[in-house]
């Protein structure tokens, strides 16, 4: 997994999601390791109401991601109110394979408690966790 | 993850690693699920060609004067109709009609006095198949059974360019090999049984050869096929391709609890072949009384990814989805790469199996409308070949 990419400025979970905090807003997605394990991503289902009433809660599932070969739950690293679901993924879910930390972000969320982000894993901690998990 | 000592490896294991394959456990074997990506490999097979290592399949040789009689008693299809070099698809049935395995039988010898057949079985079922074949050997010594699985490698080349690529490596008369026939020939200087068969819905060939020659043959194909767009393809693409082509996969569409008649394989079941076989009485009864369920193809009408194990629902007369009743289960499903729509196979009672019937699939609590369609989902464009 040495060739996989885990930017130091992000925070990570043991369920392979990442969070980028910008003030009290957070972007979240799945990690390079997760997209590599899933392979070709073909569909995302995110449970939110486009009227803007959607919320996510820390360590709770907020949707599902399918690749050709597998289906996986999406688990939120943080709690908050959904601002947007990344529209690009409706028509081009494979964007997550090519750019998991950039244009492949999944949700933007207004954080309930920004301190939740600080409690997540650093890039180094996440990498160490992956090495341990794969053995 | 890649060092489970209990998993078997094919003679091409090192080639897969060299090509950067993602290796996974499959039926007790460590096999490549993909090299580049399933989507890319799937498209290569539909548009150009793909190269598959299927050496995990098992090969049994059945020889001796009693060979034909023995095989006729084990499988529902008519082995006696085979010409030398011809292959047929069949199953091994249990006495109750359930399917122990599905298989290919090649007639190898032209001599009726000294017949020989090669039986090709699935990897995961090979141990129980072998036990079944041994247990049913005649006691008079008229049949000899040999397991050639370890000594035999199998490489498949599939796709519209398969014939042209293979033609650069052999002088065998490929155009004369019709579907489900095989000839012996040298490919890249390696003696092979060249069989016009496959599991992808495309034209193509499967090459049986000695295990030690497999890396040389594999490399020769990759080199010869690269200009035409040949890619090595893993089990992931093999599964999505066979599903589009409507083929059964053992342990999914076929199990010991499912008969070939239920699986809509009646074309391969010869109840009147003039030879009794294990399961025949049960299959006759199913045919007379009517089967309780039938394999169907479904196309989902909303974007979702169907998976094996999901429930098939029959919408009740009203539109209230809460009252949908479960009438069956999916055995395979995927988002079709070629058709870009969700496709699935599964079993339902026959009254729901009529093409055009609107059913639904329970995708994690969501009732997704699905239409029963005629299989296969994908049929390759007709050619003049």
Short mmCIF file of C-alpha atoms in Angstrom, two decimals:
data_model
loop_
_atom_site.label_atom_id
_atom_site.label_comp_id
_atom_site.label_asym_id
_atom_site.label_seq_id
_atom_site.Cartn_x
_atom_site.Cartn_y
_atom_site.Cartn_z
CA UNK A 1 0.00 0.00 0.00
CA UNK A 2 3.07 2.20 -0.11
CA UNK A 3 1.99 3.61 -3.47
CA UNK A 4 -1.37 4.69 -2.06
CA UNK A 5 -1.79 8.29 -1.12
CA UNK A 6 -2.87 9.62 2.28
CA UNK A 7 -2.45 13.42 2.54
CA UNK A 8 -1.17 14.65 5.89
CA UNK A 9 -3.66 17.55 6.08
CA UNK A 10 -6.67 15.23 6.25
CA UNK A 11 -8.12 13.18 9.09
CA UNK A 12 -9.10 9.52 8.76
CA UNK A 13 -11.25 6.78 10.26
CA UNK A 14 -10.77 3.06 10.73
CA UNK A 15 -13.71 2.59 8.37
CA UNK A 16 -11.63 4.25 5.60
CA UNK A 17 -13.27 7.66 5.33
CA UNK A 18 -11.43 10.99 5.28
CA UNK A 19 -12.42 14.49 6.48
CA UNK A 20 -11.13 17.87 5.36
CA UNK A 21 -12.11 20.65 7.76
CA UNK A 22 -12.55 24.24 6.57
CA UNK A 23 -13.73 26.21 9.61
CA UNK A 24 -17.03 24.74 10.71
CA UNK A 25 -17.54 23.02 7.37
CA UNK A 26 -16.15 19.59 6.54
CA UNK A 27 -15.79 17.69 3.28
CA UNK A 28 -15.73 13.93 3.50
CA UNK A 29 -15.06 11.01 1.24
CA UNK A 30 -13.42 7.59 1.15
CA UNK A 31 -9.69 7.02 1.22
CA UNK A 32 -7.36 6.02 -1.59
CA UNK A 33 -6.99 2.65 0.13
CA UNK A 34 -10.79 2.19 0.20
CA UNK A 35 -11.26 3.04 -3.49
CA UNK A 36 -8.37 0.74 -4.38
CA UNK A 37 -9.94 -2.13 -2.44
CA UNK A 38 -13.37 -1.56 -3.98
CA UNK A 39 -12.16 -1.21 -7.57
CA UNK A 40 -14.38 0.36 -10.24
CA UNK A 41 -17.00 2.41 -8.39
CA UNK A 42 -20.35 2.38 -10.20
CA UNK A 43 -22.96 3.74 -7.80
CA UNK A 44 -23.52 5.78 -4.65
CA UNK A 45 -26.65 6.02 -2.56
CA UNK A 46 -26.69 8.72 0.08
CA UNK A 47 -29.63 9.11 2.43
CA UNK A 48 -30.38 12.81 2.44
CA UNK A 49 -33.24 15.04 1.61
CA UNK A 50 -32.46 17.59 -1.08
CA UNK A 51 -34.64 20.08 0.77
CA UNK A 52 -31.62 20.34 3.04
CA UNK A 53 -32.79 18.56 6.13
CA UNK A 54 -30.25 15.78 5.95
CA UNK A 55 -27.98 15.09 8.86
CA UNK A 56 -25.12 12.72 9.51
CA UNK A 57 -24.02 11.34 12.85
CA UNK A 58 -20.57 10.22 13.84
CA UNK A 59 -20.00 6.49 13.30
CA UNK A 60 -23.43 6.04 11.70
CA UNK A 61 -24.06 4.86 8.15
CA UNK A 62 -25.21 7.60 5.78
CA UNK A 63 -25.32 5.65 2.55
CA UNK A 64 -23.87 2.95 0.42
CA UNK A 65 -21.19 2.69 -2.21
CA UNK A 66 -21.04 -0.02 -4.89
CA UNK A 67 -18.17 -1.09 -7.06
CA UNK A 68 -18.47 -3.75 -9.74
CA UNK A 69 -17.41 -6.41 -7.28
CA UNK A 70 -18.53 -5.19 -3.84
CA UNK A 71 -20.97 -3.14 -1.86
CA UNK A 72 -19.95 -1.15 1.20
CA UNK A 73 -21.62 1.05 3.79
CA UNK A 74 -20.57 4.68 4.03
CA UNK A 75 -19.98 5.68 7.65
CA UNK A 76 -19.80 9.29 8.73
CA UNK A 77 -16.67 10.32 10.64
CA UNK A 78 -18.45 13.34 12.13
CA UNK A 79 -21.86 14.74 13.10
CA UNK A 80 -23.54 17.62 11.31
CA UNK A 81 -26.00 18.92 8.77
CA UNK A 82 -25.52 17.98 5.13
CA UNK A 83 -24.80 21.00 2.92
CA UNK A 84 -24.36 19.16 -0.36
CA UNK A 85 -23.90 15.79 -2.01
CA UNK A 86 -21.27 15.95 -4.74
CA UNK A 87 -23.34 16.07 -7.95
CA UNK A 88 -20.44 14.84 -10.08
CA UNK A 89 -20.83 11.42 -8.48
CA UNK A 90 -24.40 11.02 -9.76
CA UNK A 91 -23.15 10.67 -13.32
CA UNK A 92 -19.47 9.84 -12.78
CA UNK A 93 -19.05 7.79 -9.58
CA UNK A 94 -15.70 6.57 -10.93
CA UNK A 95 -14.35 10.04 -10.05
CA UNK A 96 -13.75 8.55 -6.60
CA UNK A 97 -11.31 6.06 -8.15
CA UNK A 98 -9.32 8.74 -9.94
CA UNK A 99 -9.39 11.57 -7.37
CA UNK A 100 -10.62 10.32 -3.98
CA UNK A 101 -9.48 13.40 -2.01
CA UNK A 102 -10.35 16.08 -4.55
CA UNK A 103 -13.18 16.05 -7.07
CA UNK A 104 -14.27 12.68 -5.63
CA UNK A 105 -15.47 14.14 -2.30
CA UNK A 106 -18.88 12.78 -1.29
CA UNK A 107 -20.54 15.17 1.18
CA UNK A 108 -20.03 18.64 2.58
CA UNK A 109 -21.32 19.01 6.13
CA UNK A 110 -21.82 21.86 8.63
CA UNK A 111 -20.13 20.45 11.73
CA UNK A 112 -22.06 20.12 14.96
CA UNK A 113 -18.85 19.88 16.93
CA UNK A 114 -15.63 20.76 15.06
CA UNK A 115 -13.61 19.11 17.83
CA UNK A 116 -14.85 15.75 16.53
CA UNK A 117 -12.46 16.17 13.62
CA UNK A 118 -9.43 16.54 15.86
CA UNK A 119 -10.21 13.19 17.51
CA UNK A 120 -9.85 11.33 14.19
CA UNK A 121 -6.68 9.59 12.98
CA UNK A 122 -3.80 11.48 11.39
CA UNK A 123 -2.44 10.26 8.04
CA UNK A 124 0.42 8.51 9.80
CA UNK A 125 -1.88 6.86 12.32
CA UNK A 126 -4.20 5.70 9.55
CA UNK A 127 -1.33 4.20 7.57
CA UNK A 128 -0.04 2.41 10.66
CA UNK A 129 -3.55 1.10 11.27
CA UNK A 130 -3.82 -0.21 7.68
CA UNK A 131 -0.51 -2.03 7.98
CA UNK A 132 -1.66 -3.69 11.17
CA UNK A 133 -5.10 -4.58 9.77
CA UNK A 134 -3.70 -6.27 6.70
CA UNK A 135 -1.63 -8.68 8.76
CA UNK B 1 -3.10 -10.91 2.45
CA UNK B 2 -1.42 -12.80 -0.40
CA UNK B 3 0.37 -15.41 1.58
CA UNK B 4 -2.32 -17.88 2.66
CA UNK B 5 -0.48 -21.19 2.41
CA UNK B 6 -3.68 -23.23 2.21
CA UNK B 7 -4.68 -21.80 -1.18
CA UNK B 8 -3.73 -23.59 -4.38
CA UNK B 9 -1.92 -21.73 -7.16
CA UNK B 10 -2.06 -22.24 -10.91
CA UNK B 11 1.14 -22.54 -13.01
CA UNK B 12 0.56 -18.89 -13.98
CA UNK B 13 0.69 -17.51 -10.45
CA UNK B 14 4.03 -15.76 -10.99
CA UNK B 15 2.80 -14.29 -14.28
CA UNK B 16 -0.18 -12.76 -12.47
CA UNK B 17 2.05 -11.19 -9.83
CA UNK B 18 4.39 -9.86 -12.51
CA UNK B 19 1.38 -8.20 -14.21
CA UNK B 20 0.35 -6.57 -10.94
CA UNK B 21 -2.82 -8.61 -10.49
CA UNK B 22 -4.98 -8.25 -7.39
CA UNK B 23 -5.06 -11.82 -6.08
CA UNK B 24 -8.06 -13.14 -4.14
CA UNK B 25 -9.14 -16.48 -2.69
CA UNK B 26 -11.61 -18.24 -4.98
CA UNK B 27 -12.87 -21.80 -4.41
CA UNK B 28 -9.67 -22.71 -2.58
CA UNK B 29 -7.44 -21.09 -5.22
CA UNK B 30 -5.48 -17.87 -5.20
CA UNK B 31 -6.65 -16.23 -8.41
CA UNK B 32 -6.41 -12.82 -10.13
CA UNK B 33 -9.63 -10.83 -9.70
CA UNK B 34 -8.30 -8.07 -11.94
CA UNK B 35 -5.05 -6.68 -13.36
CA UNK B 36 -5.98 -3.15 -14.41
CA UNK B 37 -9.68 -2.83 -13.61
CA UNK B 38 -12.70 -5.07 -14.10
CA UNK B 39 -14.35 -2.45 -16.32
CA UNK B 40 -11.32 -2.11 -18.58
CA UNK B 41 -10.85 -5.88 -18.89
CA UNK B 42 -14.56 -6.46 -19.51
CA UNK B 43 -14.55 -3.88 -22.32
CA UNK B 44 -11.39 -5.37 -23.82
CA UNK B 45 -13.17 -8.74 -24.14
CA UNK B 46 -16.27 -7.19 -25.74
CA UNK B 47 -14.29 -4.94 -28.11
CA UNK B 48 -10.96 -6.71 -28.72
CA UNK B 49 -9.87 -9.71 -26.65
CA UNK B 50 -9.09 -10.86 -23.13
CA UNK B 51 -6.80 -13.59 -21.84
CA UNK B 52 -7.93 -15.68 -18.87
CA UNK B 53 -6.14 -18.18 -16.67
CA UNK B 54 -8.74 -20.83 -15.87
CA UNK B 55 -6.24 -23.51 -14.89
CA UNK B 56 -8.07 -23.96 -11.60
CA UNK B 57 -10.75 -25.94 -13.46
CA UNK B 58 -10.49 -29.73 -13.04
CA UNK B 59 -9.91 -32.27 -15.84
CA UNK B 60 -10.77 -35.96 -15.50
CA UNK B 61 -9.93 -38.51 -18.20
CA UNK B 62 -12.44 -41.32 -18.58
CA UNK B 63 -11.20 -44.22 -20.72
CA UNK B 64 -11.89 -47.90 -21.31
CA UNK B 65 -14.56 -49.88 -23.16
CA UNK B 66 -17.22 -48.96 -20.58
CA UNK B 67 -16.52 -45.20 -20.67
CA UNK B 68 -19.54 -44.13 -22.72
CA UNK B 69 -21.98 -46.26 -20.75
CA UNK B 70 -20.53 -44.94 -17.50
CA UNK B 71 -20.80 -41.27 -18.51
CA UNK B 72 -24.30 -41.71 -19.91
CA UNK B 73 -25.33 -42.95 -16.48
CA UNK B 74 -23.85 -39.91 -14.73
CA UNK B 75 -25.08 -36.94 -16.79
CA UNK B 76 -28.43 -35.89 -18.28
CA UNK B 77 -27.10 -34.86 -21.69
CA UNK B 78 -26.53 -37.38 -24.51
CA UNK B 79 -22.81 -38.23 -24.47
CA UNK B 80 -23.37 -40.88 -27.16
CA UNK B 81 -24.15 -38.19 -29.71
CA UNK B 82 -20.66 -36.72 -29.50
CA UNK B 83 -18.44 -36.96 -32.55
CA UNK B 84 -14.68 -37.19 -32.01
CA UNK B 85 -13.44 -33.74 -31.00
CA UNK B 86 -16.89 -32.51 -30.04
CA UNK B 87 -17.81 -31.15 -26.61
CA UNK B 88 -21.10 -30.92 -24.78
CA UNK B 89 -22.37 -29.07 -21.74
CA UNK B 90 -24.07 -31.08 -19.02
CA UNK B 91 -24.48 -31.48 -15.29
CA UNK B 92 -24.04 -34.14 -12.66
CA UNK B 93 -27.37 -34.61 -10.92
CA UNK B 94 -28.16 -36.06 -7.53
CA UNK B 95 -30.93 -38.67 -7.31
CA UNK B 96 -33.38 -35.88 -6.33
CA UNK B 97 -32.47 -33.85 -9.44
CA UNK B 98 -30.30 -31.30 -7.63
CA UNK B 99 -27.06 -30.29 -9.34
CA UNK B 100 -23.78 -31.62 -7.98
CA UNK B 101 -21.86 -29.66 -10.63
CA UNK B 102 -22.03 -28.49 -14.23
CA UNK B 103 -19.37 -29.57 -16.69
CA UNK B 104 -18.08 -30.05 -20.21
CA UNK B 105 -17.40 -33.46 -21.75
CA UNK B 106 -15.06 -33.77 -24.75
CA UNK B 107 -14.94 -36.92 -26.83
CA UNK B 108 -11.21 -37.39 -27.41
CA UNK B 109 -10.82 -40.74 -29.17
CA UNK B 110 -12.30 -41.54 -32.55
CA UNK B 111 -12.33 -45.25 -31.71
CA UNK B 112 -15.54 -46.78 -30.40
CA UNK B 113 -13.55 -49.81 -29.20
CA UNK B 114 -11.19 -47.66 -27.14
CA UNK B 115 -13.12 -44.54 -26.23
CA UNK B 116 -11.72 -41.68 -24.18
CA UNK B 117 -13.45 -38.61 -22.80
CA UNK B 118 -12.20 -35.54 -20.98
CA UNK B 119 -14.54 -34.14 -18.35
CA UNK B 120 -13.97 -30.53 -17.25
CA UNK B 121 -15.39 -29.60 -13.85
CA UNK B 122 -15.46 -26.53 -11.63
CA UNK B 123 -12.54 -25.84 -9.30
CA UNK B 124 -14.45 -25.62 -6.03
CA UNK B 125 -16.46 -28.78 -6.71
CA UNK B 126 -13.60 -30.92 -8.01
CA UNK B 127 -13.08 -32.94 -4.78
CA UNK B 128 -16.75 -33.91 -4.47
CA UNK B 129 -16.99 -34.55 -8.22
CA UNK B 130 -13.96 -36.85 -8.08
CA UNK B 131 -15.46 -38.76 -5.14
CA UNK B 132 -18.75 -39.08 -7.05
CA UNK B 133 -17.00 -40.31 -10.21
CA UNK B 134 -14.99 -42.87 -8.19
CA UNK B 135 -18.01 -44.06 -6.23
CA UNK B 136 -19.94 -44.77 -9.43
CA UNK B 137 -17.20 -46.62 -11.33
CA UNK B 138 -18.37 -50.00 -12.62
CA UNK B 139 -16.91 -52.90 -10.66
CA UNK B 140 -15.92 -54.82 -13.80
CA UNK B 141 -12.86 -52.66 -14.47
CA UNK B 142 -14.17 -51.49 -17.83
CA UNK B 143 -13.58 -47.81 -17.00
CA UNK B 144 -10.37 -46.07 -15.97
CA UNK B 145 -10.54 -42.69 -14.30
CA UNK B 146 -7.57 -40.34 -14.07
CA UNK B 147 -7.41 -36.88 -12.52
CA UNK B 148 -5.28 -34.73 -14.85
CA UNK B 149 -6.12 -31.46 -13.12
CA UNK B 150 -2.70 -30.72 -11.66
CA UNK B 151 -0.87 -31.57 -14.88
CA UNK B 152 -3.22 -29.54 -17.08
CA UNK B 153 -3.32 -25.78 -17.55
CA UNK B 154 -6.17 -23.95 -19.27
CA UNK B 155 -5.91 -20.53 -20.92
CA UNK B 156 -8.94 -18.89 -22.54
CA UNK B 157 -8.74 -16.18 -25.20
CA UNK B 158 -12.09 -14.52 -25.74
CA UNK B 159 -13.36 -11.63 -27.82
CA UNK B 160 -13.86 -10.52 -31.43
CA UNK B 161 -10.08 -10.48 -32.01
CA UNK B 162 -9.46 -13.89 -30.40
CA UNK B 163 -9.38 -15.82 -33.65
CA UNK B 164 -7.05 -13.37 -35.39
CA UNK B 165 -4.63 -13.34 -32.46
CA UNK B 166 -4.62 -17.11 -32.10
CA UNK B 167 -4.06 -17.43 -35.86
CA UNK B 168 -0.68 -15.66 -35.49
CA UNK B 169 0.49 -18.43 -33.13
CA UNK B 170 -0.73 -21.58 -34.85
CA UNK B 171 -1.17 -23.25 -38.20
CA UNK B 172 -4.15 -25.23 -36.92
CA UNK B 173 -7.23 -24.75 -39.15
CA UNK B 174 -9.08 -22.44 -36.75
CA UNK B 175 -11.84 -21.55 -39.19
CA UNK B 176 -12.76 -25.23 -39.34
CA UNK B 177 -13.23 -25.54 -35.58
CA UNK B 178 -16.92 -24.92 -35.02
CA UNK B 179 -18.50 -23.95 -31.72
CA UNK B 180 -18.14 -26.68 -29.07
CA UNK B 181 -15.53 -28.56 -31.08
CA UNK B 182 -11.82 -29.00 -30.44
CA UNK B 183 -8.72 -30.07 -32.35
CA UNK B 184 -5.20 -30.89 -31.29
CA UNK B 185 -2.64 -28.41 -32.54
CA UNK B 186 0.54 -26.61 -31.73
CA UNK B 187 0.20 -23.04 -30.44
CA UNK B 188 3.45 -21.10 -29.99
CA UNK B 189 5.13 -24.50 -30.35
CA UNK B 190 3.18 -25.91 -27.41
CA UNK B 191 0.91 -28.92 -27.95
CA UNK B 192 -2.64 -27.88 -27.10
CA UNK B 193 -6.21 -29.04 -27.33
CA UNK B 194 -7.75 -26.01 -29.06
CA UNK B 195 -11.42 -25.76 -28.16
CA UNK B 196 -13.92 -23.24 -29.51
CA UNK B 197 -15.69 -22.69 -26.22
CA UNK B 198 -15.90 -20.00 -23.59
CA UNK B 199 -17.83 -18.33 -20.83
CA UNK B 200 -18.05 -14.71 -21.95
CA UNK B 201 -20.66 -14.52 -24.72
CA UNK B 202 -17.94 -13.73 -27.27
CA UNK B 203 -16.26 -15.88 -29.87
CA UNK B 204 -13.11 -17.43 -28.50
CA UNK B 205 -11.02 -20.43 -27.68
CA UNK B 206 -9.91 -22.39 -24.66
CA UNK B 207 -6.52 -24.10 -24.79
CA UNK B 208 -5.76 -27.15 -22.68
CA UNK B 209 -2.03 -27.86 -22.37
CA UNK B 210 0.68 -29.16 -20.09
CA UNK B 211 1.00 -27.15 -16.87
CA UNK B 212 4.74 -26.55 -17.26
CA UNK B 213 4.21 -24.87 -20.66
CA UNK B 214 1.60 -22.42 -19.37
CA UNK B 215 3.89 -19.41 -18.70
CA UNK B 216 5.39 -19.67 -22.20
CA UNK B 217 1.95 -19.85 -23.83
CA UNK B 218 0.61 -17.01 -21.68
CA UNK B 219 3.48 -14.72 -22.63
CA UNK B 220 3.20 -15.62 -26.30
CA UNK B 221 -0.47 -14.58 -26.25
CA UNK B 222 0.18 -11.31 -24.45
CA UNK B 223 2.89 -10.39 -26.95
CA UNK B 224 0.92 -11.48 -30.01
CA UNK B 225 -2.30 -9.86 -28.84
CA UNK B 226 -1.05 -6.52 -27.55
CA UNK B 227 -1.30 -4.73 -30.94
CA UNK B 228 -4.94 -5.85 -31.24
CA UNK B 229 -5.83 -4.65 -27.72
CA UNK B 230 -5.65 -7.97 -25.86
CA UNK B 231 -5.60 -7.56 -22.08
CA UNK B 232 -5.14 -10.15 -19.36
CA UNK B 233 -8.53 -10.45 -17.66
CA UNK B 234 -9.34 -11.70 -14.17
CA UNK B 235 -12.18 -13.48 -12.46
CA UNK B 236 -13.99 -10.18 -11.91
CA UNK B 237 -14.47 -9.61 -15.63
CA UNK B 238 -15.14 -13.32 -16.16
CA UNK B 239 -18.09 -13.00 -13.78
CA UNK B 240 -19.55 -9.78 -15.25
CA UNK B 241 -19.13 -11.16 -18.80
CA UNK B 242 -20.83 -14.49 -18.07
CA UNK B 243 -23.65 -12.73 -16.27
CA UNK B 244 -24.35 -10.50 -19.29
CA UNK B 245 -24.28 -13.66 -21.41
CA UNK B 246 -26.82 -15.31 -19.07
CA UNK B 247 -24.60 -18.25 -18.12
CA UNK B 248 -25.06 -20.09 -14.83
CA UNK B 249 -22.29 -19.97 -12.23
CA UNK B 250 -22.10 -22.96 -9.94
CA UNK B 251 -22.97 -22.09 -6.31
CA UNK B 252 -25.11 -19.23 -7.60
CA UNK B 253 -27.59 -20.27 -10.31
CA UNK B 254 -26.83 -23.97 -9.79
CA UNK B 255 -26.56 -25.77 -6.45
CA UNK B 256 -27.34 -29.17 -5.01
CA UNK B 257 -30.82 -27.78 -4.27
CA UNK B 258 -31.49 -26.58 -7.84
CA UNK B 259 -32.22 -28.86 -10.79
CA UNK B 260 -31.10 -28.13 -14.36
CA UNK B 261 -34.77 -27.90 -15.36
CA UNK B 262 -35.36 -25.16 -12.79
CA UNK B 263 -32.20 -23.45 -14.09
CA UNK B 264 -33.79 -23.33 -17.55
CA UNK B 265 -31.16 -25.74 -18.89
CA UNK B 266 -33.76 -28.16 -20.24
CA UNK B 267 -32.07 -27.99 -23.66
CA UNK B 268 -29.16 -29.94 -22.11
CA UNK B 269 -31.33 -32.52 -20.33
CA UNK B 270 -32.13 -35.54 -22.54
CA UNK B 271 -34.74 -37.47 -20.59
CA UNK B 272 -35.41 -39.67 -23.64
CA UNK B 273 -31.79 -40.41 -24.52
CA UNK B 274 -32.35 -44.14 -24.10
CA UNK B 275 -30.04 -44.54 -21.15
CA UNK B 276 -30.93 -44.18 -17.50
CA UNK B 277 -28.94 -41.63 -15.51
CA UNK B 278 -28.80 -40.48 -11.92
CA UNK B 279 -31.59 -37.99 -11.28
CA UNK B 280 -33.64 -39.00 -14.32
CA UNK B 281 -36.74 -40.13 -12.41
CA UNK B 282 -36.76 -36.93 -10.34
CA UNK B 283 -36.33 -34.76 -13.44
CA UNK B 284 -39.15 -36.62 -15.23
CA UNK B 285 -41.37 -35.95 -12.25
CA UNK B 286 -40.44 -32.26 -12.25
CA UNK B 287 -41.21 -32.08 -15.93
CA UNK B 288 -44.59 -33.79 -15.50
CA UNK B 289 -45.69 -32.02 -12.34
CA UNK B 290 -44.23 -28.64 -13.28
CA UNK B 291 -41.28 -27.01 -11.57
CA UNK B 292 -41.80 -24.87 -8.49
CA UNK B 293 -39.45 -22.12 -9.59
CA UNK B 294 -37.56 -21.02 -12.64
CA UNK B 295 -34.40 -19.04 -13.34
CA UNK B 296 -35.11 -15.58 -14.74
CA UNK B 297 -33.23 -12.52 -15.92
CA UNK B 298 -34.17 -9.14 -14.45
CA UNK B 299 -33.35 -5.62 -15.59
CA UNK B 300 -33.81 -3.06 -12.81
CA UNK B 301 -35.54 0.11 -13.92
CA UNK B 302 -33.82 2.47 -11.45
CA UNK B 303 -30.12 2.92 -10.85
CA UNK B 304 -29.04 0.45 -8.16
CA UNK B 305 -26.63 -2.43 -7.93
CA UNK B 306 -28.38 -5.78 -7.43
CA UNK B 307 -26.45 -8.48 -5.57
CA UNK B 308 -26.83 -12.19 -4.92
CA UNK B 309 -29.06 -12.80 -1.90
CA UNK B 310 -31.37 -9.81 -2.38
CA UNK B 311 -35.11 -10.61 -2.27
CA UNK B 312 -37.28 -10.55 -5.40
CA UNK B 313 -40.66 -8.97 -4.69
CA UNK B 314 -43.99 -9.27 -6.44
CA UNK B 315 -45.88 -6.00 -6.25
CA UNK B 316 -49.37 -6.77 -4.99
CA UNK B 317 -52.39 -5.64 -6.97
CA UNK B 318 -52.30 -2.24 -5.30
CA UNK B 319 -49.34 0.11 -5.49
CA UNK B 320 -48.55 0.04 -1.78
CA UNK B 321 -44.98 -1.20 -1.67
CA UNK B 322 -45.27 -2.08 2.00
CA UNK B 323 -47.32 -5.12 1.02
CA UNK B 324 -44.86 -6.49 -1.55
CA UNK B 325 -44.39 -10.19 -1.02
CA UNK B 326 -41.09 -12.00 -1.34
CA UNK B 327 -41.29 -14.52 -4.18
CA UNK B 328 -37.65 -15.35 -4.72
CA UNK B 329 -33.98 -14.49 -4.34
CA UNK B 330 -31.28 -13.12 -6.62
CA UNK B 331 -28.46 -15.52 -7.38
CA UNK B 332 -26.24 -12.98 -9.22
CA UNK B 333 -26.38 -9.27 -9.97
CA UNK B 334 -24.27 -6.42 -11.22
CA UNK B 335 -24.36 -3.11 -13.01
CA UNK B 336 -23.88 -4.32 -16.57
CA UNK B 337 -20.73 -2.75 -17.97
CA UNK B 338 -21.77 -3.27 -21.60
CA UNK B 339 -25.42 -2.25 -21.23
CA UNK B 340 -24.96 0.31 -18.44
CA UNK B 341 -28.01 -0.94 -16.58
CA UNK B 342 -28.52 -3.08 -13.48
CA UNK B 343 -29.01 -6.76 -14.36
CA UNK B 344 -29.61 -9.82 -12.21
CA UNK B 345 -30.58 -13.47 -12.29
CA UNK B 346 -32.67 -15.26 -9.70
CA UNK B 347 -35.43 -17.77 -9.08
CA UNK B 348 -39.21 -17.16 -8.93
CA UNK B 349 -42.33 -19.33 -9.26
CA UNK B 350 -43.10 -19.96 -12.96
CA UNK B 351 -46.13 -17.67 -13.06
CA UNK B 352 -43.77 -14.71 -12.48
CA UNK B 353 -41.14 -15.91 -14.97
CA UNK B 354 -42.83 -14.56 -18.09
CA UNK B 355 -40.77 -11.89 -19.91
CA UNK B 356 -42.38 -8.49 -19.48
CA UNK B 357 -43.60 -9.20 -15.93
CA UNK B 358 -42.87 -6.29 -13.59
CA UNK B 359 -41.34 -7.38 -10.30
CA UNK B 360 -39.10 -5.54 -7.83
CA UNK B 361 -35.83 -6.14 -6.02
CA UNK B 362 -35.31 -5.24 -2.37
CA UNK B 363 -32.11 -3.17 -2.44
CA UNK B 364 -31.38 -2.53 1.24
CA UNK B 365 -35.03 -1.83 2.06
CA UNK B 366 -35.78 0.05 -1.16
CA UNK B 367 -38.16 -1.61 -3.60
CA UNK B 368 -36.57 -1.12 -7.04
CA UNK B 369 -38.81 -1.96 -10.04
CA UNK B 370 -37.42 -4.77 -12.20
CA UNK B 371 -38.63 -6.32 -15.44
CA UNK B 372 -38.35 -9.99 -16.31
CA UNK B 373 -36.43 -10.23 -19.59
CA UNK B 374 -35.43 -12.99 -21.97
CA UNK B 375 -31.87 -14.24 -21.41
CA UNK B 376 -29.19 -13.51 -22.41
CA UNK B 377 -28.94 -9.83 -21.50
CA UNK B 378 -26.19 -9.44 -24.09
CA UNK B 379 -25.82 -11.21 -27.41
CA UNK B 380 -22.79 -10.44 -29.55
CA UNK B 381 -23.39 -8.85 -32.93
CA UNK B 382 -23.75 -11.40 -35.73
CA UNK B 383 -20.71 -11.88 -37.94
CA UNK B 384 -20.17 -13.73 -41.19
CA UNK B 385 -17.55 -15.98 -39.58
#
